[in-house]
PDB file of N, CA and C in Angstrom:
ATOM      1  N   UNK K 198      58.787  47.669  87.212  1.00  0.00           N
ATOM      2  CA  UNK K 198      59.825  46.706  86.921  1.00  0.00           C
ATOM      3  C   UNK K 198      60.243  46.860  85.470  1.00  0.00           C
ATOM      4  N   UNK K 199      61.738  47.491  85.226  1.00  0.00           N
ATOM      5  CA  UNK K 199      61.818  47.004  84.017  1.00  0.00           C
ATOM      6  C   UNK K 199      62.534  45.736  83.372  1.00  0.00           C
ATOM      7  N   UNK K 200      61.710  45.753  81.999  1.00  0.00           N
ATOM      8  CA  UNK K 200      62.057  44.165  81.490  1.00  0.00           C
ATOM      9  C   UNK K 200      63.317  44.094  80.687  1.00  0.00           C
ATOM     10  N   UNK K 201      64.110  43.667  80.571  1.00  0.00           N
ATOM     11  CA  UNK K 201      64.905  43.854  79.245  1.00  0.00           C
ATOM     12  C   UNK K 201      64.655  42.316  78.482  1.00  0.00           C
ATOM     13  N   UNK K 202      64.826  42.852  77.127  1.00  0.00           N
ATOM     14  CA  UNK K 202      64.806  41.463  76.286  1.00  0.00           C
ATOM     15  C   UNK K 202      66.052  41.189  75.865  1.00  0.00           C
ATOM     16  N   UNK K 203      66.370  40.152  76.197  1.00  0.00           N
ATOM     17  CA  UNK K 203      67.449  39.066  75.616  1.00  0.00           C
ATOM     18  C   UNK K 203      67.591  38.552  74.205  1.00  0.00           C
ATOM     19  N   UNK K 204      68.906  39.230  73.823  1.00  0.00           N
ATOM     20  CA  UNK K 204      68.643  38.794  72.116  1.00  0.00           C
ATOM     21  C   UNK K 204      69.768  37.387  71.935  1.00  0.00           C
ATOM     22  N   UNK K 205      68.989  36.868  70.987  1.00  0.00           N
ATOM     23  CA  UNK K 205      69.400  35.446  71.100  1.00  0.00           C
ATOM     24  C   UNK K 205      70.553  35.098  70.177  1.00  0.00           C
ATOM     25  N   UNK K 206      70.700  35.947  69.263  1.00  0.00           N
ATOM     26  CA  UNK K 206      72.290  35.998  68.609  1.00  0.00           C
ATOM     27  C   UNK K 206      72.990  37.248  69.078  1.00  0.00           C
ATOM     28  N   UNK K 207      73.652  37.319  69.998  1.00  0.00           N
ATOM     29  CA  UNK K 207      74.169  38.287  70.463  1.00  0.00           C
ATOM     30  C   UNK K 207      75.313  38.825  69.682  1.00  0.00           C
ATOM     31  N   UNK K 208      75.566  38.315  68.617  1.00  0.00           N
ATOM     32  CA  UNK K 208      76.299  39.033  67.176  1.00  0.00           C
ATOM     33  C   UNK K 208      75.399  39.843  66.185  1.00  0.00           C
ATOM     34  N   UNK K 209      74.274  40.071  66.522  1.00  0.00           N
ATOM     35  CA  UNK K 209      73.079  40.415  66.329  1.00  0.00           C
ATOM     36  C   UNK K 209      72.914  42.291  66.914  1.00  0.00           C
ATOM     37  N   UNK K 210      73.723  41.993  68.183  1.00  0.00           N
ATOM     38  CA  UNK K 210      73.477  43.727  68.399  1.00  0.00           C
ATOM     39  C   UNK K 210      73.718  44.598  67.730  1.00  0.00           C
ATOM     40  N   UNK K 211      75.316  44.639  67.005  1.00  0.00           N
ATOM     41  CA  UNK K 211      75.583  46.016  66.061  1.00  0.00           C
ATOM     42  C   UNK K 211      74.764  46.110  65.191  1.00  0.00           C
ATOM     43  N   UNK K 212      73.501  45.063  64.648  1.00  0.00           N
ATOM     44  CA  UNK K 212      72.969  45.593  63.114  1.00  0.00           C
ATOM     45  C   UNK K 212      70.922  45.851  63.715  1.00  0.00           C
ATOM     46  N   UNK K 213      70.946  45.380  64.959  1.00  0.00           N
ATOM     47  CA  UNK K 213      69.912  45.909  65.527  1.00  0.00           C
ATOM     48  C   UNK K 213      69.764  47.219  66.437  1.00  0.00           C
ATOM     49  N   UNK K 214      70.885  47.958  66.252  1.00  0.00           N
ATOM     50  CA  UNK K 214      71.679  49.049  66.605  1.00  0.00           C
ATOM     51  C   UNK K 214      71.583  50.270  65.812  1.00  0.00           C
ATOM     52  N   UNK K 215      72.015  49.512  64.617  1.00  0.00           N
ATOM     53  CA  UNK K 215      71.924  50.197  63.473  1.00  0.00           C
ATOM     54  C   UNK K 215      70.099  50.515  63.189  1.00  0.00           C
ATOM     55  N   UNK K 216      69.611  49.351  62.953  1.00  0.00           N
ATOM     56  CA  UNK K 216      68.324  49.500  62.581  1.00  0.00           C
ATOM     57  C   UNK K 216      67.572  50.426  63.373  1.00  0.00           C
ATOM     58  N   UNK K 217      67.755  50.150  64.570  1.00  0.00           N
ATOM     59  CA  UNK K 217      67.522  51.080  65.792  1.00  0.00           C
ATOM     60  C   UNK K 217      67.719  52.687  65.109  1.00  0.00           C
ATOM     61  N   UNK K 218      68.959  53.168  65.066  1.00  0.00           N
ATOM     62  CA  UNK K 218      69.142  54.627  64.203  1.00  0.00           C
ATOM     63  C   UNK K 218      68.827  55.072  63.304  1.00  0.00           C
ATOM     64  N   UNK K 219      68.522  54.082  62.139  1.00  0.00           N
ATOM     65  CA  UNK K 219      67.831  54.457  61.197  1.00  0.00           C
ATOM     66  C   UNK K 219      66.834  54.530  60.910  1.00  0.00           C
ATOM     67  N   UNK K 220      65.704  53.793  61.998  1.00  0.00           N
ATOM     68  CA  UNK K 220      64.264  54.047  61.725  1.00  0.00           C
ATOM     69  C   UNK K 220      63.674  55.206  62.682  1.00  0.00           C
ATOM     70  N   UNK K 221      64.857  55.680  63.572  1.00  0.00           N
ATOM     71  CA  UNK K 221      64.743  56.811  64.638  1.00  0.00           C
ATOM     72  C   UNK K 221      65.320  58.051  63.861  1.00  0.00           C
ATOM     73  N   UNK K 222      66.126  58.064  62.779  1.00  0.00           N
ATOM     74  CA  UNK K 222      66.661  59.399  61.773  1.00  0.00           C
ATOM     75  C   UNK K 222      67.588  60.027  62.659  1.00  0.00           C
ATOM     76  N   UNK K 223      68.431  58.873  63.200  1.00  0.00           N
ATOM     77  CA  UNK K 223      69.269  59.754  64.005  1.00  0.00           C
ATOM     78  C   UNK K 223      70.664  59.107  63.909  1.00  0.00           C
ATOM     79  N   UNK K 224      71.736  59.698  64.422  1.00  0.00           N
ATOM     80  CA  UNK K 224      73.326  59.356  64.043  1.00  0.00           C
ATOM     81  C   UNK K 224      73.400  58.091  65.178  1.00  0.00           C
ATOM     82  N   UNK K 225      73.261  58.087  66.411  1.00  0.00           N
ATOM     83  CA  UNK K 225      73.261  56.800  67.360  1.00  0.00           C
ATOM     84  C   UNK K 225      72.336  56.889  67.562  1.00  0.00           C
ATOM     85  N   UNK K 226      72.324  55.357  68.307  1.00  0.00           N
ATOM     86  CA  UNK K 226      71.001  54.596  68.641  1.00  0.00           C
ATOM     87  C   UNK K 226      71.149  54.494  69.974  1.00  0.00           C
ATOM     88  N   UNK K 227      72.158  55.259  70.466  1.00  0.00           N
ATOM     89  CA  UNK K 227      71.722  55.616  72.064  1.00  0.00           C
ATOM     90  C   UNK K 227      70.913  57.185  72.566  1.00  0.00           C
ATOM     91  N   UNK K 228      70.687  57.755  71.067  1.00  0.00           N
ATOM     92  CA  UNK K 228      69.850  58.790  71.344  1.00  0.00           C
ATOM     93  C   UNK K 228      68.783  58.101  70.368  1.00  0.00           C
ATOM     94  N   UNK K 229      68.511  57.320  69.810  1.00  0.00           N
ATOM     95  CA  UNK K 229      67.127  56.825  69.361  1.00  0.00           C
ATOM     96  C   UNK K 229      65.679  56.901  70.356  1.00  0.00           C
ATOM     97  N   UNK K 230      65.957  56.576  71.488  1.00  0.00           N
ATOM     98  CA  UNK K 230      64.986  56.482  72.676  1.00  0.00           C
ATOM     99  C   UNK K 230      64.120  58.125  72.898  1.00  0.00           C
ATOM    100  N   UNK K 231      65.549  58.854  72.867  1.00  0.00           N
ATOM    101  CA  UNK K 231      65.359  60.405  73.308  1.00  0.00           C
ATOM    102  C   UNK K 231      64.599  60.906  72.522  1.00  0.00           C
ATOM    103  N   UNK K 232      64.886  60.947  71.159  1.00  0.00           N
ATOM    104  CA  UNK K 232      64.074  61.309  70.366  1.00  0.00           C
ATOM    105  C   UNK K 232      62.773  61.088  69.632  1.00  0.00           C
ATOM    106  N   UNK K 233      62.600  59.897  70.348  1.00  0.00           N
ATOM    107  CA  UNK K 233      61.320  59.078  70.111  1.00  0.00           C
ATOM    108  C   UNK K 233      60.552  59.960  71.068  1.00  0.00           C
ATOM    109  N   UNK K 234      60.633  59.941  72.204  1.00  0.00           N
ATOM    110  CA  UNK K 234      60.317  60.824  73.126  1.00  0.00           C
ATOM    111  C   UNK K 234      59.973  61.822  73.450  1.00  0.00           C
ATOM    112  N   UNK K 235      60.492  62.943  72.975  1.00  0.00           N
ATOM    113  CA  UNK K 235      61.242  63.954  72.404  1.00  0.00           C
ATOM    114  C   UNK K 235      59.688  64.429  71.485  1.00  0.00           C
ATOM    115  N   UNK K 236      59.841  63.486  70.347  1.00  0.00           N
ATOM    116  CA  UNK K 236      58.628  63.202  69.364  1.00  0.00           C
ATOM    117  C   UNK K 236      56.853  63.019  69.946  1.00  0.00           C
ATOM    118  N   UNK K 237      57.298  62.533  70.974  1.00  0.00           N
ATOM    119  CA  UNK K 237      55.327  62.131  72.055  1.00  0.00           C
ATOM    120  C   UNK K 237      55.494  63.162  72.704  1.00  0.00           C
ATOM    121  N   UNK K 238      56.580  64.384  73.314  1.00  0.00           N
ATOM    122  CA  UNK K 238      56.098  65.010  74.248  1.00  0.00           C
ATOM    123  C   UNK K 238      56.501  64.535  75.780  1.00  0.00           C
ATOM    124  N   UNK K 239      57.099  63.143  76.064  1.00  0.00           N
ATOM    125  CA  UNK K 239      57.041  62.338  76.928  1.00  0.00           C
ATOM    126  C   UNK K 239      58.738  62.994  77.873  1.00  0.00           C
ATOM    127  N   UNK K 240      59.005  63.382  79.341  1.00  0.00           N
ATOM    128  CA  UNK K 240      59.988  64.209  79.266  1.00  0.00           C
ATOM    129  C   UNK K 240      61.009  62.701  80.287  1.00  0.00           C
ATOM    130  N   UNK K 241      61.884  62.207  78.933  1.00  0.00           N
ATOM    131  CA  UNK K 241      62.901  61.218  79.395  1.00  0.00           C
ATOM    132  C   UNK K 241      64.077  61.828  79.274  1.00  0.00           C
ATOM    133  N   UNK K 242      64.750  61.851  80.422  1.00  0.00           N
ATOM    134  CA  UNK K 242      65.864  61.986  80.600  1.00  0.00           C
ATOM    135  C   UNK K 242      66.932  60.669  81.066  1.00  0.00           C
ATOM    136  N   UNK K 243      68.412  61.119  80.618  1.00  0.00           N
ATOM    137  CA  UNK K 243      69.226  60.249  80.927  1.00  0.00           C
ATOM    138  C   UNK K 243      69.193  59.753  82.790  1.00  0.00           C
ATOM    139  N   UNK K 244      69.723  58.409  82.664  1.00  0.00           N
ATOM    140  CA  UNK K 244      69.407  57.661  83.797  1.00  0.00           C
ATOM    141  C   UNK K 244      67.966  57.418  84.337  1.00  0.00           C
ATOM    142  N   UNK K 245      67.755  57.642  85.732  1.00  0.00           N
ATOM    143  CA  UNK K 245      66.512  56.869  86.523  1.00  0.00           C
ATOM    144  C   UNK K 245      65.160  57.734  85.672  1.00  0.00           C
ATOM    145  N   UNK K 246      63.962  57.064  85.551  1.00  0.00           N
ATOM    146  CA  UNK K 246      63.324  57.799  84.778  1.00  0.00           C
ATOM    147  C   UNK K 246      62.009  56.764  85.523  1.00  0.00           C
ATOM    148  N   UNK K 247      61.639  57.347  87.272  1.00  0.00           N
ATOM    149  CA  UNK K 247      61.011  56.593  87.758  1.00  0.00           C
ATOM    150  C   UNK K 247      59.626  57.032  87.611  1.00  0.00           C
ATOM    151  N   UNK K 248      59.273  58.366  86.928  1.00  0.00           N
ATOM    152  CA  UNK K 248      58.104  59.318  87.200  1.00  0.00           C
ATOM    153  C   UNK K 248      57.631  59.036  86.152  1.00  0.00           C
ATOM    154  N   UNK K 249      58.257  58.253  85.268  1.00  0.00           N
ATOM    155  CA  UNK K 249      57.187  57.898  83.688  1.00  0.00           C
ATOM    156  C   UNK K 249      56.331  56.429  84.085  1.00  0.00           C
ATOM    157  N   UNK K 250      55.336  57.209  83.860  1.00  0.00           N
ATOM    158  CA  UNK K 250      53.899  56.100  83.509  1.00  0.00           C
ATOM    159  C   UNK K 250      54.123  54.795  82.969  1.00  0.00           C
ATOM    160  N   UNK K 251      53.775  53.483  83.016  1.00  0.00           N
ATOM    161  CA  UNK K 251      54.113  52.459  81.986  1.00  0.00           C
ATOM    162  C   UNK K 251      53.838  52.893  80.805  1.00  0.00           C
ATOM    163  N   UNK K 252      52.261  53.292  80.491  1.00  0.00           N
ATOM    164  CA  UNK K 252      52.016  54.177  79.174  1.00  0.00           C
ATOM    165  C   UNK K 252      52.826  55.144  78.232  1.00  0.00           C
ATOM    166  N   UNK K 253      53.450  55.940  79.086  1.00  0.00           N
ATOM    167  CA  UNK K 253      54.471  56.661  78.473  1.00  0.00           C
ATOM    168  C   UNK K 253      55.500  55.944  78.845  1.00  0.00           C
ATOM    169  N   UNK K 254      55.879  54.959  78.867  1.00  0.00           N
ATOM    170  CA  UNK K 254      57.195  54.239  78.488  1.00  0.00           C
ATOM    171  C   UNK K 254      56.513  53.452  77.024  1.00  0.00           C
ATOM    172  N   UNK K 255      55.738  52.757  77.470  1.00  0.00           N
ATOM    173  CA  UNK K 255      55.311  51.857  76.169  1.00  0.00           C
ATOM    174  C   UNK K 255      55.166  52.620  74.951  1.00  0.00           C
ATOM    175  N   UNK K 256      55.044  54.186  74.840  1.00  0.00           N
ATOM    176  CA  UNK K 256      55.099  55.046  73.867  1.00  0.00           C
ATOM    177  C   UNK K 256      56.085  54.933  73.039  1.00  0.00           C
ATOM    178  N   UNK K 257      56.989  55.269  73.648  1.00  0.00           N
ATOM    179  CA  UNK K 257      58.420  55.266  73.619  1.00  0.00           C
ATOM    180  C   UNK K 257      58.907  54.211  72.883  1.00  0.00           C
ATOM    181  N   UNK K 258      58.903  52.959  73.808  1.00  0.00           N
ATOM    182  CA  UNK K 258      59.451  51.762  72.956  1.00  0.00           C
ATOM    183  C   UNK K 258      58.397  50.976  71.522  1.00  0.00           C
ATOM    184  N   UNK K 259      57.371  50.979  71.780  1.00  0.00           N
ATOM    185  CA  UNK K 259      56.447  50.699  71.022  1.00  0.00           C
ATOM    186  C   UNK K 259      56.688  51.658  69.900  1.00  0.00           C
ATOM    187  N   UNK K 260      57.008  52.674  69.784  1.00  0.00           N
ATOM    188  CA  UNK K 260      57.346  53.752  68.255  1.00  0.00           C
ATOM    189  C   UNK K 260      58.394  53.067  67.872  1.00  0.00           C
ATOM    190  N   UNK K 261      59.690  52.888  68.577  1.00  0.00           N
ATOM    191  CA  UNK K 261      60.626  52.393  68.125  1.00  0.00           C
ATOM    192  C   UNK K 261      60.801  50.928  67.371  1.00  0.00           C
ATOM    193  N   UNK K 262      59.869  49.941  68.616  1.00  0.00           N
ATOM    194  CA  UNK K 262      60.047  48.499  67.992  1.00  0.00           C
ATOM    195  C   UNK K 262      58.922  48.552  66.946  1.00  0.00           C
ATOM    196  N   UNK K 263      57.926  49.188  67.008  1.00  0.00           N
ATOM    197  CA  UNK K 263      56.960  48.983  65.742  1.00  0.00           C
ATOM    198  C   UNK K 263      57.548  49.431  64.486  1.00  0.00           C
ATOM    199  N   UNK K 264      58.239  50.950  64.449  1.00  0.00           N
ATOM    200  CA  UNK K 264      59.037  50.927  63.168  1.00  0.00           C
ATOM    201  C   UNK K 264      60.461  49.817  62.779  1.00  0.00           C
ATOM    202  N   UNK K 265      61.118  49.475  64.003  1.00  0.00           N
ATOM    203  CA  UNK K 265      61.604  48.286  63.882  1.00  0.00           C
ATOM    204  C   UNK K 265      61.428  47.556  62.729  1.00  0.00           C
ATOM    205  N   UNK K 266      60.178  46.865  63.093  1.00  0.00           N
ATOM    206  CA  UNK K 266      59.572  45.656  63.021  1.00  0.00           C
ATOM    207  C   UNK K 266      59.124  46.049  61.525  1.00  0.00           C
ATOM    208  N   UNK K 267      58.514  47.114  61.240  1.00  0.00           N
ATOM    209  CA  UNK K 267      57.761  47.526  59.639  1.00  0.00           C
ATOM    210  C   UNK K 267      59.271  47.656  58.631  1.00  0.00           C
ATOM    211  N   UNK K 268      60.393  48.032  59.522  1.00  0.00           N
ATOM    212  CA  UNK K 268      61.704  48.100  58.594  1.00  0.00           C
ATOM    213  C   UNK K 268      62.182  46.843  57.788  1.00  0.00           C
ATOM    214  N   UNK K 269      62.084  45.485  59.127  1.00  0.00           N
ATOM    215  CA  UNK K 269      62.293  44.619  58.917  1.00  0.00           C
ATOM    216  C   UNK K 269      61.442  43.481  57.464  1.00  0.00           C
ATOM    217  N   UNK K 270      60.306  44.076  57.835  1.00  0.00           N
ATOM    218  CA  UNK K 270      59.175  43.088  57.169  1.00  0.00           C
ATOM    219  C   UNK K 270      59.477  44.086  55.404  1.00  0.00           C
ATOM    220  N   UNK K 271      59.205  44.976  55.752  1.00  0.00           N
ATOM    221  CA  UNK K 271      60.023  45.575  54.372  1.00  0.00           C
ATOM    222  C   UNK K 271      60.675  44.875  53.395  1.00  0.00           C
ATOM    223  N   UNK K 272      62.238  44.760  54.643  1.00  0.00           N
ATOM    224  CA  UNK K 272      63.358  44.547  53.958  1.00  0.00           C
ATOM    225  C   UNK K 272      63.150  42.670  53.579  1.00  0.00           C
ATOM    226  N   UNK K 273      62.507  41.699  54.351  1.00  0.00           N
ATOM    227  CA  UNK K 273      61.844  40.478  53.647  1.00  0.00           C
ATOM    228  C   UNK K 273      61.521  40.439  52.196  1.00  0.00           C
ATOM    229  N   UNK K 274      59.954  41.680  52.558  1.00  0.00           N
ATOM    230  CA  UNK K 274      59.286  41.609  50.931  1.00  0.00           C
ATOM    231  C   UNK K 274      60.305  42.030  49.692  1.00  0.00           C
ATOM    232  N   UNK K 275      61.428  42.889  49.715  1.00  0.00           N
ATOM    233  CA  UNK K 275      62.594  43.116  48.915  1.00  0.00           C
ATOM    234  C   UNK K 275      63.610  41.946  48.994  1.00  0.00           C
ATOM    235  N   UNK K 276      63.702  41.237  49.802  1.00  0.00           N
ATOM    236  CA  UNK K 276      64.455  40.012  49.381  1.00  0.00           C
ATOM    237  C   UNK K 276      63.700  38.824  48.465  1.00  0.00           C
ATOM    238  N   UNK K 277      62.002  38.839  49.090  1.00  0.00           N
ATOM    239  CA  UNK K 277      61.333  38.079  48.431  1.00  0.00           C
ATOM    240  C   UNK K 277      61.417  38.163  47.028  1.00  0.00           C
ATOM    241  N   UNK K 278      61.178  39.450  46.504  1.00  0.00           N
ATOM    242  CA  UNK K 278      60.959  39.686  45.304  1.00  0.00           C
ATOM    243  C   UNK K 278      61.678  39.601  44.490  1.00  0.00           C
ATOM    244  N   UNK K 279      63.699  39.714  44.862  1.00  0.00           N
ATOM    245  CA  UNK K 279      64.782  39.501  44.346  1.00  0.00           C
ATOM    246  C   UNK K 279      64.771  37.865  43.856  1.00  0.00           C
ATOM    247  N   UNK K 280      64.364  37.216  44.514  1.00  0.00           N
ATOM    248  CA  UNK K 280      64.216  35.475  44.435  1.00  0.00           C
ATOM    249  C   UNK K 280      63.526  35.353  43.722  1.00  0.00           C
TER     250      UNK K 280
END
């Protein structure tokens, strides 16, 4: 089953989009996934991608939202410190 998460400011997508590409080193963030991928070894291709493991999905997204998430907390401690 996959889950999708619901983002709660949905004016919110273009700059979690962005963040998305830039912590993946790539021009879009609709090849962010691929190359995460790409990166484990894990073989995702466009569309149905029923033969991947939960594990090797959680690879995948877990690289992405964890650098996410370390981008984000970053960019906090640099606002903190501006204040």
């Amino acid at each position: 089953m996959s889950r999708r998460h619901k983002i709660l400011v949905p004016e919110a997508r273009a700059g979690l989009d962005t963040l998305k590409a830039k912590v993946a080193h790539v021009q879009s963030p609709d090849n962010a996934k691929f190359e995460a991928a790409e990166e484990t070894g894990i073989p995702l291709k466009k569309g149905y991608n029923g033969q991947l493991t939960a594990h090797q999905a959680g690879k995948i997204g877990g690289r992405l939202g964890g650098s996410m998430v370390r981008e984000l907390v970053k960019m906090a401690e640099e606002n903190l410190r501006k204040k």
